[in-house]
Amino acid sequence: MAGDGHMGQGSISPTAMMRGVGASPGLAMGPAFLVDRRRVKTPKRHIADEEVENEIARFDAALASSHEQLERVKRKLSEREGEDHFHIIEAHQLILHDEHMVDPTRRRIREEKVNAEWALRRTVEEIKTVFDAIEEDYFRERRSDIDFVGDRILRNLLGVDVGTAMPPPGAVIVAHDLSPADTAHLHRASAVAFVTDVGGKTSHSAILARAFEIPSVVGLENVTEHVGNGDMLIVDGLRGEVLIRPTQVQIDDYRQRATRHQTFVRELLKNRDLPAETTDGARVRLYANVELTEEVPSALEHGAEGIGLYRTEFLFLDRTDLPKEEEHYLHARGVLKRLHPFPATFRTFDLGGDKVVPFAALGDEANPALGLRSIRLCLRERKLFKTQLRGLLRASVHGRMRLMFPMISGVGELREAKEVLEEARAELTREGIAFDTKLPVGIMVEMPAAVMVADLLAKECDFLSVGTNDLIQYALAIDRVNEHVSYLYHPLHPAILRMVRYVVDAGHAAGVRVGMCGEMAGEPMFGLVLLGLGLDELSMNSTAIPVVKSVLRGTTLQQAKELAERALSMSTAQEIEAMVQETMSKLYPEELLTAAGEMT
Ligand code: PEP
Ligand code: MG
């Protein structure tokens, strides 16, 4: 922690500044609200016949305790807050006693002879699956309430501490870690910012915070030890800083910066319906990266012309069982209908690596990033793969779908993946089930090997999308989840720029479109270089879309090409970065170049 020398009202609570990773841009101020949302593990145990009644009684007692705790929260709220939050708690009480929560859990204990915790977990998963398939926002938002209530009952069963209070509106949430469900729930409770000890820019919660436009700083290591409930905090998601117990001067400065930033973002959004087009008429498609269906409205509000990367694996990370074909179908259909007439690019499962799931028992891999992940896992677990493909194919008639395979290393693997797709198509045809026979099938280029054979790959697929997160990891040999080598992460490294150029040229020579969907695509500082390299599509977090669009609309293709050529003629990442930064800061206001957060 960096004390900044200012002392607050007394020496007991000095002003301090902590620096982490700006995970979601924007500024906010509010009183700290500490939450302990560390995930509790769900134990699984088979029980004997004579234990059944006792297990049901434990479940009933946990329901009663949960109800009582929520009553206490309600009493507190009615003294303090308005109606809004009262309703949320009442909704939680209804869920708690709902027959869909209670009956299946009791039945599982009785029939499957499992402990209450496990029975409850299965019930919660089942309810969430049903909610996922519903196309109205209202119901899908209830998904996080189900999680919240399920977690409360589980904690009561386990005797783990349950936070009884709801954050007051306007609070800054301080936590060791937050699950995506917590993030969604706390967003509904009108939290204004998130700060956490752990986490990275690409964590699921960070991605959601960006989608909800809640400023967030993660990876602060021990912020929970330095902040007390009620301490005033200023969260600067642009710079990745948190000011603890700020001075009046700092508060005044924050207010000015926050107002400036809000006005700036509002102004930027005015370009929502304008094309991402340079002044000399070059057109780039700006797409959104999406992980959860909840993000689709935000993508459209920010002017996305479609989804360039739907990370389907995120839908199933918290589950104990395999998703069924029908679930894949319903999910994809929902997304396509909401997005119509824009296209949605569904990437098939990219599991393994740092995305571990209980149902794909991978064992302990010494090198998970180089292990049995992504398309390799799918080609080994063909049934799992085909189930997803069948579901997606069936949904393809409900909108404009594109299908994308991740982690393809070469033509052999692409053909193998297409073979499974072909099998799925043949099955559906035999069964008389409709699907889009012209469904575009593309691949992610995220391995140096794929770059080198991009010309061959481009001849056998309909589009290419450069995944820079992994491409940089593999090309520069830097584990993307290891913060000790993050100083080596240089998207403008000459090797990376040459690779992107090579893929673009190879794709265009074969007559296919080439996009980019790694984090690099949403960085305004790189906008001109990427345009100059010839990319047709850029897919990014929704909030970055108006920013990147402004960059593109403020230039000519010629200017962008010249910048890219100059960059390609240089020898080191540092020289290129300095040159790009200098050029960009002459052309654009600093506020625009830093609007998506610090340069990664
Ligand atoms: C990438 O690797 O660049 C990418 C977009 O995929 P993910 O971040 O999901 O690995
Ligand atoms: Mg990847």
Coordinates of C-alpha atoms and ligand atoms in Angstrom, one line a residue:
M1 CA 0.0 0.0 0.0
A2 CA 1.3 3.4 -0.8
G3 CA 0.5 6.0 1.9
D4 CA 0.4 9.3 0.1
G5 CA 1.6 11.4 2.9
H6 CA -1.8 13.1 3.5
M7 CA -3.2 12.5 6.9
G8 CA -6.9 12.4 7.4
Q9 CA -8.7 13.7 10.5
G10 CA -6.5 11.7 12.9
S11 CA -3.4 9.6 12.7
I12 CA -5.5 6.4 13.3
S13 CA -7.2 6.6 9.9
P14 CA -4.7 8.1 7.5
T15 CA -5.5 8.7 3.9
A16 CA -4.0 6.0 1.8
M17 CA -3.9 5.0 -1.8
M18 CA -3.8 1.5 -3.2
R19 CA -3.0 0.5 -6.7
G20 CA -4.4 -2.6 -8.4
V21 CA -5.8 -3.4 -11.9
G22 CA -8.4 -1.2 -13.3
A23 CA -10.9 -3.8 -14.3
S24 CA -13.8 -1.6 -15.2
P25 CA -13.4 2.1 -16.1
G26 CA -15.1 5.0 -14.5
L27 CA -14.9 6.8 -11.1
A28 CA -17.1 6.4 -8.0
M29 CA -17.1 7.4 -4.4
G30 CA -19.0 5.9 -1.5
P31 CA -18.8 4.3 2.0
A32 CA -17.1 0.9 2.1
F33 CA -19.2 -2.1 2.6
L34 CA -17.3 -5.3 3.3
V35 CA -18.7 -8.6 2.1
D36 CA -17.3 -12.0 2.6
R37 CA -18.4 -13.8 -0.5
R38 CA -15.7 -16.4 -0.5
R39 CA -17.2 -19.4 -2.2
V40 CA -18.3 -22.1 0.2
K41 CA -17.7 -25.6 -1.1
T42 CA -20.7 -27.9 -1.4
P43 CA -20.0 -31.2 0.2
K44 CA -21.5 -34.4 -1.4
R45 CA -22.3 -37.4 0.8
H46 CA -24.5 -40.4 0.4
I47 CA -26.7 -40.9 3.4
A48 CA -28.2 -44.0 4.9
D49 CA -32.0 -44.6 4.9
E50 CA -32.3 -43.7 8.6
E51 CA -30.6 -40.4 8.1
V52 CA -33.1 -39.1 5.6
E53 CA -35.5 -37.5 8.1
N54 CA -32.7 -35.9 9.9
E55 CA -31.3 -34.5 6.7
I56 CA -34.7 -33.0 5.8
A57 CA -35.0 -31.5 9.2
R58 CA -31.6 -29.9 8.8
F59 CA -32.8 -28.4 5.5
D60 CA -36.0 -27.1 7.1
A61 CA -34.0 -25.5 9.9
A62 CA -31.7 -23.8 7.4
L63 CA -34.8 -22.4 5.6
A64 CA -36.1 -21.1 8.9
S65 CA -32.8 -19.5 9.9
S66 CA -32.5 -17.9 6.4
H67 CA -36.0 -16.5 6.7
E68 CA -35.3 -15.1 10.1
Q69 CA -32.1 -13.4 8.9
L70 CA -33.9 -11.8 6.0
E71 CA -36.6 -10.6 8.4
R72 CA -33.8 -8.8 10.4
V73 CA -32.5 -7.3 7.2
K74 CA -36.0 -6.1 6.4
R75 CA -36.4 -4.5 9.8
K76 CA -33.1 -2.7 9.4
L77 CA -33.9 -1.5 5.9
S78 CA -37.3 -0.2 6.9
E79 CA -35.6 2.0 9.4
R80 CA -33.1 3.3 6.9
E81 CA -34.0 2.9 3.3
G82 CA -36.7 3.2 0.8
E83 CA -39.1 0.6 -0.7
D84 CA -36.8 -0.7 -3.4
H85 CA -34.5 -2.8 -1.3
F86 CA -37.4 -4.0 0.9
H87 CA -38.9 -5.6 -2.2
I88 CA -35.7 -7.4 -3.1
I89 CA -35.6 -9.0 0.4
E90 CA -39.3 -9.9 0.1
A91 CA -38.6 -11.5 -3.2
H92 CA -35.8 -13.5 -1.6
Q93 CA -38.1 -14.7 1.1
L94 CA -40.6 -15.9 -1.5
I95 CA -37.9 -17.8 -3.4
L96 CA -36.8 -19.3 -0.1
H97 CA -40.2 -20.9 0.4
D98 CA -41.1 -21.5 -3.2
E99 CA -42.2 -25.0 -4.0
H100 CA -39.7 -25.2 -6.8
M101 CA -36.9 -24.7 -4.3
V102 CA -38.2 -26.7 -1.4
D103 CA -40.0 -29.8 -2.9
P104 CA -37.2 -31.0 -5.3
T105 CA -34.6 -30.6 -2.6
R106 CA -36.6 -32.7 -0.1
R107 CA -37.3 -35.2 -2.9
R108 CA -33.6 -35.5 -3.8
I109 CA -32.7 -36.1 -0.2
R110 CA -35.4 -38.8 0.1
E111 CA -35.0 -40.5 -3.3
E112 CA -31.3 -40.0 -4.2
K113 CA -30.2 -40.3 -0.6
V114 CA -27.8 -37.4 -0.7
N115 CA -27.0 -34.8 1.9
A116 CA -29.1 -31.6 2.0
E117 CA -26.3 -29.4 0.7
W118 CA -25.9 -31.4 -2.4
A119 CA -29.6 -31.8 -3.0
L120 CA -30.0 -28.0 -2.7
R121 CA -27.2 -27.3 -5.1
R122 CA -28.8 -29.5 -7.8
T123 CA -32.1 -27.8 -7.3
V124 CA -30.6 -24.3 -7.6
E125 CA -28.9 -25.4 -10.8
E126 CA -32.1 -26.8 -12.2
I127 CA -34.0 -23.6 -11.5
K128 CA -31.3 -21.4 -13.1
T129 CA -31.3 -23.5 -16.2
V130 CA -35.1 -23.0 -16.6
F131 CA -34.7 -19.2 -16.1
D132 CA -31.8 -19.0 -18.6
A133 CA -34.1 -20.2 -21.3
I134 CA -36.6 -17.4 -20.8
E135 CA -36.2 -14.5 -23.2
E136 CA -37.5 -11.8 -20.9
D137 CA -34.8 -9.8 -19.0
Y138 CA -37.0 -9.8 -15.9
F139 CA -36.7 -13.6 -15.5
R140 CA -33.1 -13.9 -16.4
E141 CA -32.2 -11.3 -13.8
R142 CA -33.9 -13.4 -11.2
R143 CA -31.2 -15.9 -11.8
S144 CA -28.8 -14.0 -9.5
D145 CA -31.5 -13.9 -6.8
I146 CA -31.8 -17.7 -7.0
D147 CA -28.0 -17.9 -6.5
F148 CA -28.1 -15.5 -3.6
V149 CA -30.9 -17.3 -1.8
G150 CA -29.3 -20.7 -2.5
D151 CA -26.0 -19.5 -1.1
R152 CA -27.7 -18.2 2.1
I153 CA -29.4 -21.6 2.7
L154 CA -26.1 -23.4 2.0
R155 CA -24.2 -21.2 4.5
N156 CA -26.8 -21.9 7.1
L157 CA -26.6 -25.6 6.5
L158 CA -22.8 -25.5 6.8
G159 CA -22.9 -23.1 9.8
V160 CA -20.7 -20.6 7.8
D161 CA -21.1 -17.0 8.7
V162 CA -23.9 -15.4 6.7
G163 CA -23.7 -11.7 6.0
T164 CA -27.1 -10.5 7.1
A165 CA -27.0 -6.9 5.9
M166 CA -27.7 -5.6 2.4
P167 CA -25.4 -2.9 1.3
P168 CA -26.9 0.6 1.5
P169 CA -27.5 2.0 -1.9
G170 CA -24.4 3.9 -3.1
A171 CA -21.9 1.6 -1.3
V172 CA -18.5 0.6 -2.6
I173 CA -18.3 -3.2 -2.2
V174 CA -15.0 -4.4 -0.7
A175 CA -14.4 -8.1 -0.9
H176 CA -11.7 -10.7 -1.1
D177 CA -13.3 -12.0 -4.3
L178 CA -16.7 -11.8 -5.9
S179 CA -18.5 -14.4 -7.9
P180 CA -20.3 -13.4 -11.1
A181 CA -23.6 -14.0 -9.3
D182 CA -22.5 -11.7 -6.4
T183 CA -21.5 -9.1 -9.0
A184 CA -24.9 -9.2 -10.6
H185 CA -26.8 -9.2 -7.3
L186 CA -24.8 -6.3 -5.8
H187 CA -25.4 -4.4 -9.0
R188 CA -29.1 -4.7 -8.4
A189 CA -28.6 -3.5 -4.9
S190 CA -27.2 -0.2 -6.3
A191 CA -23.6 -0.7 -5.4
V192 CA -21.5 2.0 -7.1
A193 CA -18.1 0.3 -7.3
F194 CA -16.3 -3.0 -6.6
V195 CA -12.8 -3.4 -5.1
T196 CA -11.3 -6.8 -4.5
D197 CA -8.1 -8.4 -3.2
V198 CA -7.8 -10.9 -6.0
G199 CA -8.8 -11.1 -9.7
G200 CA -7.6 -9.9 -13.1
K201 CA -8.9 -7.8 -15.9
T202 CA -10.3 -10.9 -17.7
S203 CA -12.0 -12.5 -14.7
H204 CA -15.6 -13.2 -15.2
S205 CA -16.7 -10.7 -12.5
A206 CA -14.5 -8.0 -14.1
I207 CA -16.1 -8.6 -17.4
L208 CA -19.6 -8.3 -15.8
A209 CA -18.7 -5.1 -13.9
R210 CA -17.7 -3.6 -17.3
A211 CA -21.0 -4.8 -18.8
F212 CA -22.9 -3.1 -15.9
E213 CA -20.6 -0.1 -16.1
I214 CA -19.6 -0.2 -12.5
P215 CA -16.1 1.0 -11.9
S216 CA -13.9 -1.7 -10.5
V217 CA -10.4 -2.2 -9.3
V218 CA -9.2 -5.8 -8.7
G219 CA -6.0 -7.5 -7.7
L220 CA -5.4 -5.1 -4.7
E221 CA -4.0 -8.0 -2.7
N222 CA -5.1 -7.0 0.7
V223 CA -7.6 -4.1 0.5
T224 CA -9.9 -6.0 2.8
E225 CA -7.3 -5.6 5.6
H226 CA -7.0 -1.8 5.2
V227 CA -10.6 -0.8 4.9
G228 CA -13.2 -0.7 7.6
N229 CA -17.0 -0.7 7.1
G230 CA -18.2 2.8 6.4
D231 CA -14.7 4.2 5.4
M232 CA -15.1 6.6 2.5
L233 CA -13.5 5.3 -0.7
I234 CA -12.8 6.8 -4.1
V235 CA -12.5 4.2 -6.8
D236 CA -10.7 5.1 -10.0
G237 CA -11.3 2.2 -12.4
L238 CA -9.5 4.2 -15.2
R239 CA -6.2 4.4 -13.3
G240 CA -6.7 1.3 -11.2
E241 CA -6.5 3.2 -7.9
V242 CA -8.4 3.3 -4.7
L243 CA -8.2 6.2 -2.3
I244 CA -9.0 5.2 1.3
R245 CA -10.4 7.9 3.6
P246 CA -9.6 10.7 1.1
T247 CA -9.0 14.3 2.1
Q248 CA -11.4 17.1 1.1
V249 CA -9.0 18.2 -1.6
Q250 CA -9.0 14.7 -3.1
I251 CA -12.8 14.6 -2.9
D252 CA -13.1 17.9 -4.7
D253 CA -10.7 16.6 -7.4
Y254 CA -12.6 13.4 -7.7
R255 CA -15.9 15.2 -8.2
Q256 CA -14.5 17.2 -11.0
R257 CA -12.9 14.3 -12.7
A258 CA -16.0 12.1 -12.3
T259 CA -18.3 14.8 -13.8
R260 CA -15.9 15.3 -16.7
H261 CA -15.8 11.5 -17.3
Q262 CA -19.5 11.1 -17.2
T263 CA -20.1 13.9 -19.6
F264 CA -17.5 12.5 -21.9
V265 CA -19.0 9.0 -21.9
R266 CA -22.5 10.4 -22.5
E267 CA -21.2 12.4 -25.4
L268 CA -19.5 9.3 -26.9
L269 CA -22.7 7.3 -26.8
K270 CA -24.2 9.7 -29.3
N271 CA -22.3 7.8 -31.9
R272 CA -24.3 4.6 -31.2
D273 CA -26.2 4.5 -34.4
L274 CA -23.4 5.9 -36.6
P275 CA -21.2 3.4 -38.6
A276 CA -17.6 2.7 -37.6
E277 CA -16.3 4.4 -40.7
T278 CA -13.3 6.4 -41.4
T279 CA -13.6 9.9 -43.0
D280 CA -12.5 8.3 -46.4
G281 CA -15.2 5.6 -46.2
A282 CA -13.4 2.5 -44.8
R283 CA -15.8 0.4 -42.8
V284 CA -15.0 -1.8 -39.8
R285 CA -17.6 -3.9 -38.0
L286 CA -17.6 -3.4 -34.2
Y287 CA -18.9 -6.4 -32.3
A288 CA -19.3 -7.3 -28.7
N289 CA -17.7 -10.0 -26.6
V290 CA -20.3 -11.6 -24.5
E291 CA -20.3 -14.2 -21.8
L292 CA -23.8 -14.2 -20.3
T293 CA -27.1 -13.5 -21.9
E294 CA -27.6 -10.6 -19.5
E295 CA -24.9 -8.7 -21.4
V296 CA -26.8 -8.6 -24.7
P297 CA -28.9 -5.5 -24.0
S298 CA -25.7 -3.6 -23.0
A299 CA -24.0 -4.7 -26.2
L300 CA -26.9 -3.2 -28.3
E301 CA -27.0 0.0 -26.2
H302 CA -23.4 0.6 -26.9
G303 CA -23.9 0.2 -30.6
A304 CA -22.6 -3.3 -31.2
E305 CA -23.4 -4.6 -34.7
G306 CA -23.4 -8.1 -33.4
I307 CA -21.5 -10.5 -31.2
G308 CA -18.1 -11.3 -32.4
L309 CA -17.3 -13.8 -29.6
Y310 CA -19.9 -15.5 -27.4
R311 CA -17.8 -17.5 -24.8
T312 CA -20.3 -20.3 -24.5
E313 CA -18.2 -22.1 -21.9
F314 CA -19.0 -19.5 -19.3
L315 CA -22.6 -20.7 -19.2
F316 CA -21.6 -24.0 -17.7
L317 CA -18.7 -23.3 -15.4
D318 CA -20.6 -23.5 -12.1
R319 CA -22.3 -26.7 -12.8
T320 CA -21.9 -30.3 -11.6
D321 CA -23.6 -31.9 -14.6
L322 CA -23.3 -31.8 -18.3
P323 CA -25.5 -29.3 -20.2
K324 CA -28.1 -31.0 -22.4
E325 CA -28.7 -30.3 -26.1
E326 CA -32.0 -28.6 -25.3
E327 CA -30.2 -26.1 -23.0
H328 CA -27.7 -25.2 -25.7
Y329 CA -30.6 -24.7 -28.1
L330 CA -32.6 -22.5 -25.8
H331 CA -29.7 -20.4 -24.8
A332 CA -28.6 -19.8 -28.4
R333 CA -32.1 -19.2 -29.6
G334 CA -32.7 -16.6 -26.9
V335 CA -29.5 -14.7 -27.9
L336 CA -30.2 -14.8 -31.6
K337 CA -33.7 -13.5 -31.2
R338 CA -32.7 -10.7 -29.0
L339 CA -29.9 -9.7 -31.3
H340 CA -31.9 -9.9 -34.5
P341 CA -31.0 -8.7 -37.2
F342 CA -27.4 -8.6 -36.0
P343 CA -25.2 -11.8 -36.1
A344 CA -23.9 -13.7 -33.1
T345 CA -20.7 -15.7 -33.3
F346 CA -20.9 -18.7 -31.0
R347 CA -17.5 -20.0 -30.0
T348 CA -17.7 -23.7 -29.1
F349 CA -16.6 -24.8 -25.6
D350 CA -13.2 -23.4 -24.7
L351 CA -12.8 -25.3 -21.5
G352 CA -9.7 -26.4 -19.7
G353 CA -6.6 -24.3 -19.0
D354 CA -7.8 -21.9 -16.3
K355 CA -11.4 -22.7 -16.9
V356 CA -11.9 -25.9 -15.0
V357 CA -15.1 -27.8 -14.9
P358 CA -16.0 -30.7 -12.7
F359 CA -17.6 -32.7 -15.5
A360 CA -14.5 -32.7 -17.6
A361 CA -12.1 -34.5 -15.2
L362 CA -8.8 -33.4 -16.5
G363 CA -6.7 -34.4 -13.6
D364 CA -3.9 -32.2 -12.4
E365 CA -2.1 -30.8 -15.4
A366 CA 1.4 -29.4 -14.8
N367 CA 0.9 -27.0 -17.8
P368 CA -2.8 -26.4 -18.2
A369 CA -2.3 -23.7 -20.8
L370 CA -0.6 -26.3 -23.0
G371 CA -2.8 -29.1 -21.8
L372 CA -6.0 -30.9 -22.9
R373 CA -8.0 -27.7 -23.4
S374 CA -10.5 -26.2 -25.8
I375 CA -10.9 -27.9 -29.1
R376 CA -8.6 -30.8 -28.0
L377 CA -10.9 -31.6 -25.2
C378 CA -13.9 -31.4 -27.5
L379 CA -12.3 -33.7 -30.0
R380 CA -11.6 -36.2 -27.2
E381 CA -15.0 -35.8 -25.6
R382 CA -17.0 -36.0 -28.9
K383 CA -20.3 -36.7 -27.3
L384 CA -20.1 -33.5 -25.3
F385 CA -19.0 -31.6 -28.4
K386 CA -21.7 -33.0 -30.6
T387 CA -24.4 -32.2 -28.0
Q388 CA -23.4 -28.6 -28.2
L389 CA -23.2 -28.5 -31.9
R390 CA -26.6 -30.1 -32.3
G391 CA -28.1 -27.5 -29.9
L392 CA -26.4 -24.7 -31.8
L393 CA -27.4 -26.0 -35.2
R394 CA -31.0 -26.2 -34.2
A395 CA -30.9 -22.7 -32.9
S396 CA -29.3 -21.4 -36.1
V397 CA -32.7 -21.0 -37.9
H398 CA -33.7 -18.3 -35.3
G399 CA -31.3 -15.6 -36.4
R400 CA -27.9 -14.9 -37.9
M401 CA -25.5 -17.4 -36.3
R402 CA -21.8 -17.9 -37.0
L403 CA -20.0 -20.8 -35.5
M404 CA -16.4 -20.5 -34.4
F405 CA -13.9 -23.2 -33.2
P406 CA -11.2 -22.1 -30.7
M407 CA -7.5 -23.1 -30.4
I408 CA -7.2 -24.6 -33.9
S409 CA -3.6 -25.5 -34.5
G410 CA -3.8 -26.5 -38.2
V411 CA -5.9 -27.9 -41.0
G412 CA -6.0 -31.4 -39.6
E413 CA -7.7 -30.3 -36.4
L414 CA -10.1 -28.0 -38.3
R415 CA -11.2 -30.9 -40.5
E416 CA -11.7 -33.1 -37.5
A417 CA -13.9 -30.5 -35.9
K418 CA -15.8 -30.0 -39.1
E419 CA -16.3 -33.8 -39.3
V420 CA -18.1 -33.8 -36.0
L421 CA -20.2 -30.8 -37.2
E422 CA -21.0 -32.8 -40.3
E423 CA -22.1 -35.8 -38.2
A424 CA -24.4 -33.5 -36.2
R425 CA -25.8 -32.0 -39.4
A426 CA -26.4 -35.5 -40.9
E427 CA -28.2 -36.6 -37.7
L428 CA -30.5 -33.6 -37.7
T429 CA -31.3 -34.1 -41.4
R430 CA -32.2 -37.7 -40.8
E431 CA -34.4 -36.6 -37.9
G432 CA -36.1 -34.0 -40.1
I433 CA -34.9 -31.1 -37.9
A434 CA -34.2 -27.7 -39.5
F435 CA -30.9 -25.8 -39.3
D436 CA -29.2 -23.1 -41.3
T437 CA -27.5 -25.0 -44.1
K438 CA -25.3 -22.0 -44.9
L439 CA -24.1 -21.5 -41.4
P440 CA -20.7 -19.7 -41.6
V441 CA -18.0 -21.7 -39.8
G442 CA -14.8 -19.9 -38.7
I443 CA -11.9 -20.4 -36.4
M444 CA -9.9 -18.5 -33.8
V445 CA -6.3 -17.9 -34.7
E446 CA -4.7 -17.9 -31.3
M447 CA -1.7 -20.2 -31.8
P448 CA 1.5 -19.3 -33.7
A449 CA 1.1 -22.6 -35.6
A450 CA -2.3 -21.4 -36.9
V451 CA -0.8 -18.1 -37.9
M452 CA 1.9 -19.9 -40.0
V453 CA -0.8 -21.9 -41.8
A454 CA -3.4 -19.2 -41.9
D455 CA -3.4 -19.4 -45.7
L456 CA -4.3 -23.1 -45.6
L457 CA -6.9 -22.6 -42.9
A458 CA -8.5 -19.7 -44.7
K459 CA -9.2 -22.0 -47.7
E460 CA -11.3 -24.3 -45.5
C461 CA -13.3 -22.0 -43.4
D462 CA -15.6 -18.9 -43.8
F463 CA -13.8 -16.4 -41.4
L464 CA -10.8 -16.0 -39.2
S465 CA -10.7 -14.2 -35.8
V466 CA -7.4 -13.4 -34.1
G467 CA -7.5 -14.2 -30.4
T468 CA -4.7 -12.1 -29.1
N469 CA -5.1 -13.1 -25.4
D470 CA -3.9 -16.5 -26.2
L471 CA -1.8 -15.6 -29.3
I472 CA 0.3 -13.3 -27.2
Q473 CA 0.5 -15.9 -24.4
Y474 CA 1.9 -18.5 -26.7
A475 CA 4.0 -16.3 -29.0
L476 CA 5.8 -14.4 -26.2
A477 CA 5.7 -17.4 -23.8
I478 CA 3.9 -15.5 -21.0
D479 CA 1.3 -17.3 -18.9
R480 CA -1.7 -15.0 -19.1
V481 CA -2.7 -15.7 -15.5
N482 CA 0.7 -15.2 -14.0
E483 CA 1.1 -11.6 -12.8
H484 CA 4.9 -11.9 -12.5
V485 CA 5.3 -12.0 -16.3
S486 CA 2.6 -9.5 -17.1
Y487 CA 5.3 -6.9 -17.7
L488 CA 6.1 -8.8 -20.9
Y489 CA 2.6 -8.4 -22.3
H490 CA 3.2 -6.2 -25.3
P491 CA 0.5 -6.4 -28.0
L492 CA 2.6 -4.0 -30.1
H493 CA 5.6 -6.4 -30.1
P494 CA 6.8 -6.6 -33.7
A495 CA 6.3 -10.4 -33.7
I496 CA 2.6 -9.9 -32.8
L497 CA 2.1 -7.1 -35.4
R498 CA 3.7 -9.3 -38.1
M499 CA 1.5 -12.2 -37.1
V500 CA -1.7 -10.1 -37.4
R501 CA -0.6 -8.7 -40.7
Y502 CA 0.2 -12.2 -42.0
V503 CA -3.2 -13.6 -40.9
V504 CA -5.1 -10.6 -42.5
D505 CA -3.3 -11.0 -45.8
A506 CA -3.8 -14.8 -45.8
G507 CA -7.5 -14.4 -45.1
H508 CA -8.0 -11.7 -47.7
A509 CA -6.1 -13.7 -50.3
A510 CA -8.6 -16.6 -49.7
G511 CA -11.5 -14.1 -49.8
V512 CA -12.5 -14.5 -46.1
R513 CA -13.1 -11.8 -43.5
V514 CA -10.6 -11.4 -40.7
G515 CA -11.4 -10.1 -37.3
M516 CA -9.9 -9.8 -33.9
C517 CA -11.6 -10.6 -30.6
G518 CA -8.8 -10.5 -27.9
E519 CA -8.5 -7.7 -25.4
M520 CA -6.2 -5.9 -27.8
A521 CA -9.2 -5.1 -30.1
G522 CA -10.9 -2.9 -27.5
E523 CA -7.9 -0.8 -26.7
P524 CA -8.4 2.7 -28.3
M525 CA -4.6 3.4 -28.4
F526 CA -4.3 0.5 -30.9
G527 CA -7.4 1.4 -33.0
L528 CA -5.5 3.0 -35.8
V529 CA -2.8 0.3 -36.0
L530 CA -5.4 -2.4 -36.2
L531 CA -7.4 -0.6 -38.9
G532 CA -4.1 0.0 -40.8
L533 CA -3.3 -3.7 -40.6
G534 CA -6.5 -4.4 -42.5
L535 CA -8.8 -6.1 -39.9
D536 CA -12.5 -6.2 -41.0
E537 CA -14.0 -6.8 -37.6
L538 CA -13.1 -5.9 -34.0
S539 CA -14.9 -7.6 -31.2
M540 CA -14.6 -6.2 -27.6
N541 CA -16.2 -5.5 -24.3
S542 CA -19.4 -3.5 -25.0
T543 CA -18.3 -0.4 -23.2
A544 CA -15.2 0.0 -25.4
I545 CA -17.3 0.1 -28.6
P546 CA -18.2 3.8 -28.6
V547 CA -14.6 4.7 -27.7
V548 CA -13.0 2.6 -30.5
K549 CA -15.7 3.9 -32.9
S550 CA -14.8 7.5 -32.1
V551 CA -11.1 6.7 -32.8
L552 CA -12.0 5.1 -36.2
R553 CA -14.4 7.9 -37.2
G554 CA -11.6 10.4 -36.6
T555 CA -9.1 9.1 -39.1
T556 CA -8.6 8.1 -42.7
L557 CA -7.7 4.6 -43.8
Q558 CA -4.6 6.1 -45.4
Q559 CA -3.4 7.6 -42.1
A560 CA -4.0 4.3 -40.4
K561 CA -2.1 2.4 -43.0
E562 CA 0.9 4.7 -42.7
L563 CA 0.9 4.3 -39.0
A564 CA 0.8 0.5 -39.3
E565 CA 3.6 0.5 -41.9
R566 CA 5.8 2.6 -39.6
A567 CA 5.1 0.3 -36.7
L568 CA 5.9 -2.7 -38.8
S569 CA 9.2 -1.2 -39.8
M570 CA 10.4 -0.8 -36.2
S571 CA 12.5 -3.3 -34.2
T572 CA 11.2 -3.3 -30.6
A573 CA 7.9 -3.2 -28.8
Q574 CA 9.1 -0.2 -26.8
E575 CA 9.9 1.9 -30.0
I576 CA 6.6 1.0 -31.5
E577 CA 4.7 1.9 -28.3
A578 CA 6.4 5.2 -28.0
M579 CA 5.8 6.1 -31.6
V580 CA 2.1 5.0 -31.5
Q581 CA 1.5 6.8 -28.3
E582 CA 3.1 10.0 -29.6
T583 CA 1.1 9.8 -32.9
M584 CA -2.2 9.0 -31.2
S585 CA -1.9 11.8 -28.6
K586 CA -1.4 14.3 -31.4
L587 CA -4.5 13.1 -33.1
Y588 CA -6.9 12.4 -30.2
P589 CA -7.7 13.8 -26.8
E590 CA -6.1 11.9 -23.9
E591 CA -9.5 11.3 -22.4
L592 CA -10.5 9.3 -25.4
L593 CA -7.3 7.2 -25.5
T594 CA -7.7 6.3 -21.8
A595 CA -11.5 6.0 -21.7
A596 CA -11.4 2.2 -21.6
G597 CA -8.9 2.2 -18.7
E598 CA -5.1 2.1 -18.6
M599 CA -3.3 0.7 -21.6
T600 CA -2.8 -3.0 -21.0
Ligands
PEP1 C1 -8.3 -14.9 -26.9 O1 -7.6 -15.9 -26.6 O2 -7.8 -13.8 -27.4 C2 -9.8 -14.9 -26.8 C3 -10.5 -14.0 -27.2 O3 -10.3 -16.0 -26.1 P1 -10.2 -16.2 -24.5 O4 -9.8 -14.9 -23.9 O5 -11.6 -16.6 -24.1 O6 -9.2 -17.3 -24.4
MG2 MG -8.4 -17.8 -26.3

